């Protein structure tokens, strides 16, 4: 049974987002379902997409909130 690993990226650094997106796209069995730089948006995206994996930046200087706020929200 083939299954695609769904990934949510919570990151505020644009270059890091691009690099991770490019790396994920190299694999047929991985899919980036959403990207955000805001912890509250990330909670909503997690509830909506129910990703298999979350890549979480703990310090969201350019977005809103932080990784700990996201963890509390879920």
mmCIF file of N, CA and C in Angstrom:
data_model
loop_
_atom_site.group_PDB
_atom_site.id
_atom_site.type_symbol
_atom_site.label_atom_id
_atom_site.label_comp_id
_atom_site.label_asym_id
_atom_site.label_seq_id
_atom_site.Cartn_x
_atom_site.Cartn_y
_atom_site.Cartn_z
ATOM 1 N N UNK A 1 0.836 -1.179 0.000
ATOM 2 C CA UNK A 1 0.000 0.000 0.000
ATOM 3 C C UNK A 1 0.884 1.247 0.000
ATOM 4 N N UNK A 2 0.732 2.062 -1.019
ATOM 5 C CA UNK A 2 1.494 3.300 -1.115
ATOM 6 C C UNK A 2 0.736 4.421 -0.422
ATOM 7 N N UNK A 3 1.472 5.186 0.376
ATOM 8 C CA UNK A 3 0.851 6.296 1.103
ATOM 9 C C UNK A 3 1.783 7.491 1.056
ATOM 10 N N UNK A 4 1.222 8.655 0.841
ATOM 11 C CA UNK A 4 2.003 9.884 0.802
ATOM 12 C C UNK A 4 2.055 10.501 2.189
ATOM 13 N N UNK A 5 3.262 10.790 2.651
ATOM 14 C CA UNK A 5 3.476 11.437 3.942
ATOM 15 C C UNK A 5 3.131 12.916 3.800
ATOM 16 N N UNK A 6 2.124 13.381 4.530
ATOM 17 C CA UNK A 6 1.694 14.766 4.454
ATOM 18 C C UNK A 6 2.416 15.593 5.516
ATOM 19 N N UNK A 7 3.013 16.699 5.080
ATOM 20 C CA UNK A 7 3.881 17.501 5.935
ATOM 21 C C UNK A 7 3.354 18.930 6.044
ATOM 22 N N UNK A 8 3.348 19.451 7.269
ATOM 23 C CA UNK A 8 3.044 20.861 7.546
ATOM 24 C C UNK A 8 4.339 21.530 7.981
ATOM 25 N N UNK A 9 4.667 22.652 7.372
ATOM 26 C CA UNK A 9 5.882 23.393 7.697
ATOM 27 C C UNK A 9 5.518 24.690 8.402
ATOM 28 N N UNK A 10 6.060 24.872 9.608
ATOM 29 C CA UNK A 10 5.863 26.101 10.377
ATOM 30 C C UNK A 10 7.238 26.740 10.526
ATOM 31 N N UNK A 11 7.482 27.751 9.697
ATOM 32 C CA UNK A 11 8.816 28.346 9.592
ATOM 33 C C UNK A 11 8.669 29.786 9.114
ATOM 34 N N UNK A 12 9.472 30.690 9.673
ATOM 35 C CA UNK A 12 9.381 32.094 9.271
ATOM 36 C C UNK A 12 10.524 32.552 8.368
ATOM 37 N N UNK A 13 11.525 31.741 8.173
ATOM 38 C CA UNK A 13 12.642 32.104 7.310
ATOM 39 C C UNK A 13 12.335 31.638 5.880
ATOM 40 N N UNK A 14 12.226 32.602 4.966
ATOM 41 C CA UNK A 14 11.816 32.298 3.599
ATOM 42 C C UNK A 14 12.776 31.337 2.891
ATOM 43 N N UNK A 15 14.077 31.530 3.055
ATOM 44 C CA UNK A 15 15.054 30.647 2.404
ATOM 45 C C UNK A 15 14.930 29.218 2.918
ATOM 46 N N UNK A 16 14.751 29.070 4.215
ATOM 47 C CA UNK A 16 14.588 27.742 4.790
ATOM 48 C C UNK A 16 13.328 27.074 4.248
ATOM 49 N N UNK A 17 12.252 27.844 4.116
ATOM 50 C CA UNK A 17 11.007 27.302 3.555
ATOM 51 C C UNK A 17 11.229 26.792 2.128
ATOM 52 N N UNK A 18 11.910 27.582 1.334
ATOM 53 C CA UNK A 18 12.185 27.195 -0.054
ATOM 54 C C UNK A 18 13.046 25.941 -0.094
ATOM 55 N N UNK A 19 14.090 25.908 0.721
ATOM 56 C CA UNK A 19 14.985 24.751 0.746
ATOM 57 C C UNK A 19 14.246 23.481 1.161
ATOM 58 N N UNK A 20 13.419 23.576 2.204
ATOM 59 C CA UNK A 20 12.675 22.404 2.664
ATOM 60 C C UNK A 20 11.632 21.976 1.634
ATOM 61 N N UNK A 21 10.955 22.941 1.030
ATOM 62 C CA UNK A 21 9.967 22.617 -0.006
ATOM 63 C C UNK A 21 10.639 21.882 -1.159
ATOM 64 N N UNK A 22 11.778 22.362 -1.610
ATOM 65 C CA UNK A 22 12.504 21.719 -2.700
ATOM 66 C C UNK A 22 12.949 20.312 -2.320
ATOM 67 N N UNK A 23 13.402 20.138 -1.098
ATOM 68 C CA UNK A 23 13.831 18.818 -0.641
ATOM 69 C C UNK A 23 12.655 17.848 -0.597
ATOM 70 N N UNK A 24 11.513 18.303 -0.103
ATOM 71 C CA UNK A 24 10.319 17.449 -0.014
ATOM 72 C C UNK A 24 9.834 17.066 -1.406
ATOM 73 N N UNK A 25 9.888 17.986 -2.344
ATOM 74 C CA UNK A 25 9.413 17.726 -3.707
ATOM 75 C C UNK A 25 10.238 16.663 -4.424
ATOM 76 N N UNK A 26 11.432 16.372 -3.936
ATOM 77 C CA UNK A 26 12.271 15.353 -4.557
ATOM 78 C C UNK A 26 11.745 13.935 -4.315
ATOM 79 N N UNK A 27 10.831 13.781 -3.385
ATOM 80 C CA UNK A 27 10.315 12.462 -3.019
ATOM 81 C C UNK A 27 8.859 12.313 -3.461
ATOM 82 N N UNK A 28 8.567 11.212 -4.108
ATOM 83 C CA UNK A 28 7.203 10.952 -4.566
ATOM 84 C C UNK A 28 6.257 10.611 -3.424
ATOM 85 N N UNK A 29 6.809 10.163 -2.312
ATOM 86 C CA UNK A 29 5.963 9.721 -1.198
ATOM 87 C C UNK A 29 5.835 10.776 -0.092
ATOM 88 N N UNK A 30 6.154 12.047 -0.417
ATOM 89 C CA UNK A 30 6.011 13.153 0.525
ATOM 90 C C UNK A 30 5.292 14.309 -0.160
ATOM 91 N N UNK A 31 4.466 15.018 0.627
ATOM 92 C CA UNK A 31 3.708 16.147 0.093
ATOM 93 C C UNK A 31 3.640 17.246 1.148
ATOM 94 N N UNK A 32 4.033 18.453 0.764
ATOM 95 C CA UNK A 32 3.915 19.609 1.653
ATOM 96 C C UNK A 32 2.496 20.143 1.523
ATOM 97 N N UNK A 33 1.675 19.949 2.567
ATOM 98 C CA UNK A 33 0.259 20.337 2.484
ATOM 99 C C UNK A 33 0.044 21.811 2.794
ATOM 100 N N UNK A 34 0.918 22.418 3.603
ATOM 101 C CA UNK A 34 0.769 23.827 3.944
ATOM 102 C C UNK A 34 2.044 24.352 4.586
ATOM 103 N N UNK A 35 2.222 25.663 4.471
ATOM 104 C CA UNK A 35 3.344 26.363 5.106
ATOM 105 C C UNK A 35 2.788 27.623 5.750
ATOM 106 N N UNK A 36 3.267 27.925 6.955
ATOM 107 C CA UNK A 36 2.861 29.150 7.630
ATOM 108 C C UNK A 36 3.994 29.641 8.521
ATOM 109 N N UNK A 37 3.931 30.929 8.861
ATOM 110 C CA UNK A 37 4.905 31.506 9.788
ATOM 111 C C UNK A 37 4.213 31.997 11.060
ATOM 112 N N UNK A 38 2.988 31.532 11.280
ATOM 113 C CA UNK A 38 2.171 32.005 12.391
ATOM 114 C C UNK A 38 1.648 30.819 13.190
ATOM 115 N N UNK A 39 1.867 30.825 14.492
ATOM 116 C CA UNK A 39 1.503 29.676 15.322
ATOM 117 C C UNK A 39 -0.006 29.439 15.388
ATOM 118 N N UNK A 40 -0.806 30.503 15.391
ATOM 119 C CA UNK A 40 -2.258 30.317 15.461
ATOM 120 C C UNK A 40 -2.801 29.775 14.136
ATOM 121 N N UNK A 41 -2.261 30.253 13.023
ATOM 122 C CA UNK A 41 -2.638 29.697 11.721
ATOM 123 C C UNK A 41 -2.227 28.226 11.645
ATOM 124 N N UNK A 42 -1.087 27.913 12.233
ATOM 125 C CA UNK A 42 -0.587 26.537 12.217
ATOM 126 C C UNK A 42 -1.536 25.589 12.954
ATOM 127 N N UNK A 43 -2.123 26.055 14.050
ATOM 128 C CA UNK A 43 -3.092 25.229 14.780
ATOM 129 C C UNK A 43 -4.283 24.924 13.871
ATOM 130 N N UNK A 44 -4.799 25.944 13.195
ATOM 131 C CA UNK A 44 -5.944 25.738 12.291
ATOM 132 C C UNK A 44 -5.569 24.819 11.130
ATOM 133 N N UNK A 45 -4.373 25.007 10.569
ATOM 134 C CA UNK A 45 -3.930 24.161 9.466
ATOM 135 C C UNK A 45 -3.743 22.708 9.908
ATOM 136 N N UNK A 46 -3.280 22.510 11.132
ATOM 137 C CA UNK A 46 -3.116 21.157 11.658
ATOM 138 C C UNK A 46 -4.471 20.470 11.784
ATOM 139 N N UNK A 47 -5.441 21.188 12.312
ATOM 140 C CA UNK A 47 -6.787 20.614 12.473
ATOM 141 C C UNK A 47 -7.434 20.327 11.122
ATOM 142 N N UNK A 48 -7.161 21.153 10.133
ATOM 143 C CA UNK A 48 -7.754 20.981 8.811
ATOM 144 C C UNK A 48 -7.095 19.832 8.034
ATOM 145 N N UNK A 49 -5.753 19.830 7.983
ATOM 146 C CA UNK A 49 -5.019 18.866 7.157
ATOM 147 C C UNK A 49 -4.698 17.551 7.873
ATOM 148 N N UNK A 50 -4.625 17.582 9.192
ATOM 149 C CA UNK A 50 -4.198 16.406 9.969
ATOM 150 C C UNK A 50 -2.917 15.793 9.388
ATOM 151 N N UNK A 51 -1.839 16.590 9.351
ATOM 152 C CA UNK A 51 -0.603 16.110 8.721
ATOM 153 C C UNK A 51 0.026 14.958 9.506
ATOM 154 N N UNK A 52 0.806 14.169 8.792
ATOM 155 C CA UNK A 52 1.545 13.075 9.412
ATOM 156 C C UNK A 52 2.786 13.587 10.132
ATOM 157 N N UNK A 53 3.300 14.705 9.660
ATOM 158 C CA UNK A 53 4.554 15.250 10.170
ATOM 159 C C UNK A 53 4.465 16.775 10.202
ATOM 160 N N UNK A 54 4.969 17.378 11.280
ATOM 161 C CA UNK A 54 5.044 18.829 11.393
ATOM 162 C C UNK A 54 6.506 19.202 11.599
ATOM 163 N N UNK A 55 7.002 20.084 10.741
ATOM 164 C CA UNK A 55 8.339 20.650 10.915
ATOM 165 C C UNK A 55 8.122 22.012 11.560
ATOM 166 N N UNK A 56 8.620 22.163 12.790
ATOM 167 C CA UNK A 56 8.277 23.315 13.620
ATOM 168 C C UNK A 56 9.504 24.136 14.002
ATOM 169 N N UNK A 57 9.465 25.407 13.646
ATOM 170 C CA UNK A 57 10.460 26.384 14.096
ATOM 171 C C UNK A 57 9.948 26.938 15.428
ATOM 172 N N UNK A 58 10.739 26.849 16.464
ATOM 173 C CA UNK A 58 10.284 27.301 17.779
ATOM 174 C C UNK A 58 10.247 28.816 17.911
ATOM 175 N N UNK A 59 11.061 29.521 17.146
ATOM 176 C CA UNK A 59 11.100 30.980 17.225
ATOM 177 C C UNK A 59 10.604 31.563 15.906
ATOM 178 N N UNK A 60 9.414 32.132 15.917
ATOM 179 C CA UNK A 60 8.813 32.694 14.709
ATOM 180 C C UNK A 60 8.910 34.213 14.753
ATOM 181 N N UNK A 61 10.122 34.727 14.572
ATOM 182 C CA UNK A 61 10.366 36.174 14.670
ATOM 183 C C UNK A 61 9.632 36.961 13.590
ATOM 184 N N UNK A 62 9.532 36.419 12.389
ATOM 185 C CA UNK A 62 8.915 37.133 11.269
ATOM 186 C C UNK A 62 7.424 36.842 11.154
ATOM 187 N N UNK A 63 6.938 35.889 11.894
ATOM 188 C CA UNK A 63 5.515 35.541 11.842
ATOM 189 C C UNK A 63 4.832 35.958 13.123
ATOM 190 N N UNK A 64 3.927 35.134 13.588
ATOM 191 C CA UNK A 64 3.223 35.441 14.821
ATOM 192 C C UNK A 64 3.323 34.293 15.791
ATOM 193 N N UNK A 65 3.506 34.613 17.042
ATOM 194 C CA UNK A 65 3.591 33.596 18.084
ATOM 195 C C UNK A 65 4.934 32.894 18.075
ATOM 196 N N UNK A 66 4.920 31.642 18.537
ATOM 197 C CA UNK A 66 6.130 30.826 18.540
ATOM 198 C C UNK A 66 5.743 29.355 18.566
ATOM 199 N N UNK A 67 6.717 28.494 18.491
ATOM 200 C CA UNK A 67 6.461 27.070 18.450
ATOM 201 C C UNK A 67 5.782 26.530 19.696
ATOM 202 N N UNK A 68 6.089 27.105 20.817
ATOM 203 C CA UNK A 68 5.473 26.642 22.084
ATOM 204 C C UNK A 68 3.982 26.994 22.117
ATOM 205 N N UNK A 69 3.625 28.145 21.567
ATOM 206 C CA UNK A 69 2.211 28.515 21.490
ATOM 207 C C UNK A 69 1.470 27.540 20.588
ATOM 208 N N UNK A 70 2.125 27.127 19.496
ATOM 209 C CA UNK A 70 1.518 26.120 18.613
ATOM 210 C C UNK A 70 1.274 24.814 19.363
ATOM 211 N N UNK A 71 2.274 24.363 20.088
ATOM 212 C CA UNK A 71 2.145 23.103 20.819
ATOM 213 C C UNK A 71 1.033 23.175 21.858
ATOM 214 N N UNK A 72 0.899 24.308 22.527
ATOM 215 C CA UNK A 72 -0.188 24.487 23.485
ATOM 216 C C UNK A 72 -1.548 24.478 22.788
ATOM 217 N N UNK A 73 -1.596 24.998 21.575
ATOM 218 C CA UNK A 73 -2.833 25.090 20.823
ATOM 219 C C UNK A 73 -3.366 23.773 20.297
ATOM 220 N N UNK A 74 -2.444 22.831 20.108
ATOM 221 C CA UNK A 74 -2.914 21.529 19.634
ATOM 222 C C UNK A 74 -3.098 20.577 20.787
#
